[in-house]
Coordinates of C-alpha atoms in Angstrom, one line a residue:
Chain A
X1406 CA 16.8 -14.4 9.6
X1407 CA 14.9 -16.0 6.7
X1408 CA 17.5 -18.3 5.3
X1409 CA 16.1 -18.7 1.9
X1410 CA 17.7 -16.6 -0.9
X1411 CA 15.2 -15.6 -3.5
X1412 CA 16.3 -15.1 -7.2
X1413 CA 14.2 -11.9 -7.2
X1414 CA 12.6 -9.9 -4.4
X1415 CA 10.1 -7.3 -5.5
X1416 CA 9.4 -4.4 -3.2
X1417 CA 5.9 -3.1 -3.9
X1418 CA 2.6 -5.0 -4.4
X1419 CA 1.0 -2.8 -6.9
X1420 CA 0.5 -3.2 -10.7
X1421 CA 4.2 -2.9 -11.5
X1422 CA 5.3 -5.3 -8.7
X1423 CA 2.7 -7.9 -9.6
X1424 CA 3.4 -7.7 -13.3
X1425 CA 7.1 -8.2 -12.5
X1426 CA 6.4 -11.2 -10.3
X1427 CA 4.3 -12.9 -12.9
X1428 CA 6.9 -12.6 -15.5
X1429 CA 9.8 -13.6 -13.2
X1430 CA 7.7 -16.7 -12.2
X1431 CA 7.1 -17.5 -15.8
X1432 CA 10.8 -17.4 -16.4
X1433 CA 11.3 -20.0 -13.7
X1434 CA 12.7 -17.6 -11.1
X1435 CA 12.0 -17.9 -7.4
X1436 CA 10.3 -14.7 -6.6
X1437 CA 8.4 -13.0 -3.7
X1438 CA 6.6 -9.8 -3.3
X1439 CA 7.1 -7.6 -0.3
X1440 CA 4.7 -4.7 0.1
X1441 CA 1.9 -3.0 2.0
X1442 CA -1.7 -4.1 1.8
X1443 CA -2.7 -3.5 -1.9
X1444 CA -5.8 -1.6 -0.6
X1445 CA -3.6 1.2 0.7
X1446 CA -2.4 1.9 -2.8
X1447 CA -3.6 5.3 -4.3
X1448 CA -5.1 3.1 -7.0
X1449 CA -7.6 1.8 -4.6
X1450 CA -9.2 5.2 -4.5
X1451 CA -10.0 5.3 -8.3
X1452 CA -13.7 4.8 -8.6
X1453 CA -13.5 3.8 -12.3
X1454 CA -10.7 3.0 -14.8
X1455 CA -11.4 3.3 -18.4
X1456 CA -7.9 3.5 -19.9
X1457 CA -6.7 0.0 -19.0
X1458 CA -7.5 -2.4 -21.7
X1459 CA -9.8 -5.4 -21.4
X1460 CA -11.5 -4.5 -18.1
X1461 CA -13.9 -1.7 -19.0
X1462 CA -15.2 0.4 -16.1
X1463 CA -13.5 -1.6 -13.3
X1464 CA -12.8 0.2 -10.0
X1465 CA -9.2 0.5 -8.7
X1466 CA -10.1 -1.8 -5.7
X1467 CA -11.4 -4.5 -8.0
X1468 CA -8.5 -4.3 -10.3
X1469 CA -6.0 -4.5 -7.4
X1470 CA -8.0 -7.5 -6.0
X1471 CA -7.8 -9.2 -9.4
X1472 CA -4.2 -8.5 -9.8
X1473 CA -3.4 -9.8 -6.3
X1474 CA -5.5 -12.9 -7.1
X1475 CA -3.2 -13.5 -10.1
X1476 CA -0.2 -13.8 -7.7
X1477 CA -2.1 -16.4 -5.6
X1478 CA -3.2 -18.3 -8.7
X1479 CA 0.5 -18.9 -9.4
X1480 CA 1.4 -19.6 -5.8
X1481 CA 3.8 -16.6 -5.8
X1482 CA 4.3 -15.6 -2.1
X1483 CA 3.3 -12.1 -1.0
X1484 CA 4.6 -10.8 2.3
X1485 CA 2.8 -7.8 3.8
X1486 CA 5.4 -5.4 5.2
X1487 CA 7.4 -2.3 4.7
X1488 CA 11.1 -2.4 3.7
X1489 CA 13.2 -0.2 6.0
X1490 CA 16.6 -0.9 4.7
X1491 CA 18.6 -2.6 1.9
X1492 CA 22.2 -3.7 2.0
X1493 CA 24.3 -5.3 -0.7
X1494 CA 26.6 -7.8 0.8
X1495 CA 28.4 -10.9 -0.5
X1496 CA 26.9 -10.8 -4.0
X1497 CA 23.3 -10.6 -2.5
X1498 CA 20.8 -8.1 -1.2
X1499 CA 19.5 -8.2 2.3
X1500 CA 16.2 -6.3 2.8
X1501 CA 14.8 -5.6 6.3
X1502 CA 11.2 -5.3 6.9
X1503 CA 10.4 -4.4 10.6
X1504 CA 11.8 -7.4 12.5
X1505 CA 12.5 -9.6 9.5
X1506 CA 15.2 -9.9 6.9
X1507 CA 14.9 -11.3 3.4
X1508 CA 17.7 -12.2 1.1
X1509 CA 17.6 -12.1 -2.7
X1510 CA 20.1 -12.2 -5.7
X1511 CA 18.4 -9.3 -7.4
X1512 CA 15.7 -6.6 -6.5
X1513 CA 12.9 -4.8 -8.4
X1514 CA 11.9 -1.7 -6.7
X1515 CA 8.2 -1.0 -7.4
X1516 CA 6.9 0.8 -4.4
X1517 CA 5.0 3.5 -6.3
X1518 CA 5.5 7.2 -6.6
X1519 CA 7.5 8.7 -3.7
X1520 CA 4.8 11.2 -2.8
X1521 CA 5.2 13.0 0.5
X1522 CA 8.8 11.7 1.0
X1523 CA 10.3 15.2 1.0
X1524 CA 12.0 15.3 4.4
X1525 CA 10.3 17.4 7.1
X1526 CA 12.2 20.3 8.6
X1527 CA 14.8 19.0 11.0
X1528 CA 14.3 15.3 9.9
X1529 CA 17.5 14.7 8.0
X1530 CA 19.6 16.5 10.7
X1531 CA 18.2 14.5 13.6
X1532 CA 17.9 11.1 11.9
X1533 CA 19.2 8.6 14.4
X1534 CA 19.3 11.2 17.1
X1535 CA 15.7 10.9 18.1
X1536 CA 14.2 10.6 14.5
X1537 CA 13.4 7.0 13.5
X1538 CA 11.6 5.4 10.6
X1539 CA 11.1 2.0 12.4
X1540 CA 8.9 1.6 15.5
X1541 CA 9.7 -2.0 16.0
X1542 CA 13.5 -1.4 15.7
X1543 CA 13.9 1.6 18.0
X1544 CA 10.7 1.7 20.1
X1545 CA 12.2 -0.1 23.0
X1546 CA 14.9 2.6 23.4
X1547 CA 12.1 5.0 24.2
X1548 CA 10.3 3.0 26.8
X1549 CA 8.9 5.4 29.5
X1550 CA 9.5 8.4 27.3
X1551 CA 7.3 10.7 25.4
X1552 CA 7.4 10.3 21.6
X1553 CA 5.6 11.7 18.6
X1554 CA 4.3 9.4 15.8
X1555 CA 3.9 11.3 12.5
X1556 CA 1.5 9.0 10.8
X1557 CA 1.9 9.5 7.1
X1558 CA 1.0 5.9 6.3
X1559 CA -2.2 3.8 6.7
X1560 CA -0.5 1.4 9.1
X1561 CA 0.9 4.1 11.4
X1562 CA -1.8 3.6 13.9
X1563 CA -0.7 0.0 14.4
X1564 CA 2.9 1.3 15.1
X1565 CA 1.5 3.8 17.5
X1566 CA -0.3 1.1 19.4
X1567 CA 2.8 -1.0 19.5
X1568 CA 4.7 1.9 21.0
X1569 CA 2.1 2.5 23.7
X1570 CA 2.0 -1.3 24.4
X1571 CA 5.8 -1.3 25.2
X1572 CA 5.4 1.7 27.5
X1573 CA 6.0 4.9 25.4
X1574 CA 3.8 7.9 25.9
X1575 CA 2.6 8.5 22.4
X1576 CA 1.4 11.7 20.7
X1577 CA -0.2 10.7 17.4
X1578 CA -0.5 13.0 14.4
X1579 CA -2.5 12.0 11.3
X1580 CA -1.4 12.6 7.8
X1581 CA -3.0 16.1 7.4
X1582 CA -1.1 17.5 10.5
X1583 CA 2.0 15.3 10.2
X1584 CA 3.0 16.4 6.8
X1585 CA 3.7 20.0 8.1
X1586 CA 5.4 19.1 11.3
X1587 CA 8.8 20.4 12.1
X1588 CA 11.3 18.5 14.3
X1589 CA 13.2 20.5 16.9
X1590 CA 16.4 19.7 18.6
X1591 CA 20.1 20.2 18.9
X1592 CA 22.2 17.2 19.6
X1593 CA 19.1 15.2 20.1
X1594 CA 15.4 15.6 19.4
X1595 CA 13.7 17.9 22.0
X1596 CA 10.3 18.4 20.4
X1597 CA 8.0 18.7 17.5
X1598 CA 6.0 21.6 16.2
X1599 CA 2.6 20.5 14.7
X1600 CA -0.2 22.7 13.9
X1601 CA 1.6 25.7 15.2
X1602 CA 2.1 24.2 18.6
X1603 CA 5.3 22.8 20.1
X1604 CA 5.3 19.5 22.0
X1605 CA 8.3 18.3 24.0
X1606 CA 9.3 14.8 23.0
X1607 CA 12.4 12.8 23.0
X1608 CA 11.6 10.7 19.9
X1609 CA 9.8 11.2 16.6
X1610 CA 8.7 8.3 14.5
X1611 CA 8.1 9.3 10.9
X1612 CA 6.0 6.6 9.3
X1613 CA 5.5 6.9 5.6
X1614 CA 3.9 4.3 3.2
X1615 CA 7.3 3.7 1.8
X1616 CA 10.8 4.7 2.9
X1617 CA 12.3 7.0 0.3
X1618 CA 14.3 4.9 -2.3
X1619 CA 17.3 7.0 -1.9
X1620 CA 17.3 6.4 1.9
X1621 CA 16.5 2.7 1.4
X1622 CA 19.4 2.1 -0.9
X1623 CA 22.1 4.9 -0.7
X1624 CA 23.8 5.3 -4.0
X1625 CA 20.7 4.9 -6.1
X1626 CA 20.7 7.5 -8.8
X1627 CA 17.6 9.7 -8.8
X1628 CA 16.2 12.1 -11.4
X1629 CA 13.7 14.7 -10.1
X1630 CA 12.6 12.5 -7.2
X1631 CA 12.2 9.4 -9.3
X1632 CA 14.6 6.4 -9.7
X1633 CA 16.8 6.7 -12.8
X1634 CA 16.5 3.6 -15.0
X1635 CA 17.8 2.5 -18.5
X1636 CA 15.7 1.0 -21.2
X1637 CA 15.9 -2.4 -19.4
X1638 CA 14.7 -0.9 -16.1
X1639 CA 18.1 -1.3 -14.6
X1640 CA 19.0 1.3 -12.0
X1641 CA 22.6 2.5 -11.4
X1642 CA 23.2 -0.3 -8.9
X1643 CA 23.9 -3.6 -10.6
X1644 CA 21.2 -6.3 -9.8
X1645 CA 18.7 -3.6 -8.8
X1646 CA 15.8 -2.8 -11.3
X1647 CA 12.8 -0.5 -10.9
X1648 CA 9.4 -0.3 -12.4
X1649 CA 6.2 1.8 -12.2
X1650 CA 5.4 5.1 -10.8
X1651 CA 8.7 5.2 -8.8
X1652 CA 10.6 5.6 -12.1
X1653 CA 8.5 8.7 -13.3
X1654 CA 5.4 10.0 -14.9
X1655 CA 2.9 9.4 -16.3
X1656 CA 1.5 7.5 -13.2
X1657 CA -0.6 5.1 -15.2
X1658 CA -1.4 1.4 -14.7
X1659 CA -0.5 0.4 -18.3
X1660 CA 2.9 1.9 -18.0
X1661 CA 3.5 0.3 -14.6
X1662 CA 2.5 -3.1 -15.9
X1663 CA 4.7 -2.8 -19.0
X1664 CA 7.7 -1.7 -16.9
X1665 CA 7.2 -4.4 -14.4
X1666 CA 7.4 -6.9 -17.2
X1667 CA 10.5 -5.4 -18.6
X1668 CA 12.1 -5.2 -15.2
X1669 CA 11.5 -8.9 -14.6
X1670 CA 13.1 -9.8 -18.0
X1671 CA 16.1 -7.4 -17.1
X1672 CA 16.6 -9.2 -13.7
X1673 CA 16.2 -12.6 -15.3
X1674 CA 18.9 -11.6 -17.8
X1675 CA 21.1 -10.3 -15.1
X1676 CA 20.9 -13.5 -13.1
X1677 CA 21.6 -15.6 -16.2
X1678 CA 24.7 -13.6 -16.9
X1679 CA 25.9 -13.9 -13.3
X1680 CA 25.5 -17.7 -13.5
X1681 CA 27.5 -18.1 -16.8
Chain B
X412 CA 38.6 -13.0 15.2
X413 CA 35.4 -13.8 16.9
X414 CA 32.9 -11.1 18.0
X415 CA 32.7 -10.6 21.7
X416 CA 29.3 -9.8 23.5
X417 CA 30.0 -7.1 26.1
X418 CA 28.1 -6.3 29.3
X419 CA 28.2 -3.3 31.7
X420 CA 30.7 -5.3 33.9
X421 CA 33.3 -5.9 31.3
X422 CA 32.7 -3.0 28.9
X423 CA 35.4 -0.6 30.1
X424 CA 38.1 -3.4 30.4
X425 CA 37.5 -4.6 26.9
X426 CA 37.5 -1.3 25.3
X427 CA 40.4 0.2 27.2
X428 CA 43.1 -0.5 24.7
X429 CA 43.6 -0.2 20.9
X430 CA 40.8 0.2 18.4
X431 CA 37.5 -1.4 19.3
X432 CA 34.4 -1.5 17.2
X433 CA 31.1 -1.9 19.1
X434 CA 27.8 -2.9 17.4
X435 CA 24.8 -1.9 19.5
X436 CA 21.9 -4.2 18.4
X437 CA 18.8 -6.0 19.6
X438 CA 17.0 -9.1 18.5
X439 CA 13.8 -7.3 17.6
X440 CA 15.5 -5.1 15.0
X441 CA 15.6 -6.3 11.4
X442 CA 18.4 -4.0 10.2
X443 CA 20.5 -5.2 13.1
X444 CA 20.2 -8.8 11.7
X445 CA 21.5 -7.5 8.4
X446 CA 24.4 -5.7 10.2
X447 CA 25.5 -8.8 12.0
X448 CA 27.0 -10.8 9.0
X449 CA 28.8 -7.7 7.9
X450 CA 30.3 -7.0 11.3
X451 CA 31.3 -10.7 11.4
X452 CA 33.1 -10.4 8.1
X453 CA 34.9 -7.3 9.3
X454 CA 36.0 -9.1 12.4
X455 CA 37.3 -12.0 10.1
X456 CA 39.3 -9.5 8.0
X457 CA 40.7 -7.2 10.5
X458 CA 42.5 -8.9 13.3
X459 CA 43.9 -5.6 14.4
X460 CA 40.5 -4.3 15.6
X461 CA 38.6 -5.8 18.5
X462 CA 35.1 -6.3 17.4
X463 CA 32.3 -6.4 20.1
X464 CA 28.6 -6.3 20.4
X465 CA 26.2 -4.9 23.0
X466 CA 22.6 -6.1 23.2
X467 CA 20.8 -2.9 24.2
X468 CA 17.9 -4.9 25.5
X469 CA 20.0 -6.8 28.0
X470 CA 22.4 -3.9 28.7
X471 CA 20.1 -0.8 29.0
X472 CA 22.7 1.0 31.1
X473 CA 25.3 0.9 28.4
X474 CA 22.8 2.0 25.8
X475 CA 21.8 5.0 28.1
X476 CA 25.5 5.8 28.8
X477 CA 26.3 6.1 25.1
X478 CA 23.0 7.8 24.2
X479 CA 22.0 5.0 21.7
X480 CA 18.7 6.2 20.2
X481 CA 18.5 4.1 17.1
X482 CA 19.9 0.7 16.2
X483 CA 22.0 -0.5 14.7
X484 CA 24.6 2.0 15.9
X485 CA 28.3 1.3 15.5
X486 CA 30.9 3.0 17.8
X487 CA 34.6 3.1 17.5
X488 CA 36.7 3.4 20.7
X489 CA 40.4 4.2 20.6
X490 CA 42.2 3.4 23.8
X491 CA 39.0 3.7 25.8
X492 CA 37.8 6.9 24.3
X493 CA 34.7 7.0 22.1
X494 CA 36.1 8.3 18.7
X495 CA 33.4 7.9 16.1
X496 CA 29.9 6.6 15.7
X497 CA 27.6 5.7 12.8
X498 CA 23.9 5.3 13.2
X499 CA 22.0 3.0 10.8
X500 CA 23.1 0.2 8.6
X501 CA 26.8 0.3 7.6
X502 CA 28.4 -1.4 4.7
X503 CA 31.8 -3.2 5.0
X504 CA 33.5 -0.2 3.3
X505 CA 31.8 2.2 5.8
X506 CA 33.0 0.1 8.7
X507 CA 36.6 0.2 7.3
X508 CA 36.4 4.0 7.0
X509 CA 35.0 4.3 10.6
X510 CA 37.9 2.3 12.0
X511 CA 40.6 4.3 10.2

């Protein structure tokens, strides 16, 4: 376990998360950003951005690279990984990302729009009974068995390779097929139906770019698939803030950056009040 | 009360009487590392429940016997009988509820 307790842990390394990190750092808070490779952000696919002030005609990739650079310029640590669980305990938050655990006094959720997080048929019913979101956590329990990897994230092939390496027989489905798969089973998973064909498997690893916020932190209030926040970007869970596309439309960079700033100020205020 | 690490040899004996909470875990699993301090806190608080752990990597036979397919998994045994189970990370309140 990483023993350090951060003041603020930010989940998401896009414009909202980076903006929040810069503001939190400027307020003297110890802060770190946990998120996927920025280049896997949907923003990286934008060929040209004309509605973000000051950087005319920049591509999404270049803008993300420049934003990531501003973290490095302030020596703000960035950890590449995917949060798989959050737990409030003893006045702090523990966040697991694959095999590691990070601890912080407050959280800012900024992992982007929760697109494609609608559960697949059979997913919720069979979660923990053959359905898993974490290859490194549960892979070992499927050694020598046949499993399906539903690769809805850019890093899913890496997880599939890990599962093969530890001795699982892996059927890999890319995003186009995976999003329409159905999981079959009774007490436990018995198969997946993908592209109209049924495959017998004992485990199904569903790997999305981000784990749905409501799964990550049960008890989080949601509105229409977005995290509900107040004007200070506070969620319904004390100490947890949210910013950017995960809080709603419009999915715009300017909005994300502004909300990231407000969320960091909200978290800073929350920590100050806790310390009084 | 301290948390006991169980093996296939002593599992039945240690879970035979009373209410026993068993935390199935492994070192490679991040969420299990989060579960550990919570299970420890529960053990501190509830001296009437025996709190144990099973490392599924070292005890694959126990993992197979109880059909552990995802970790962390918490199981509650009452007088030797598997009574309840919860898959995934559990809060202190959820563990209390599980052991009722």
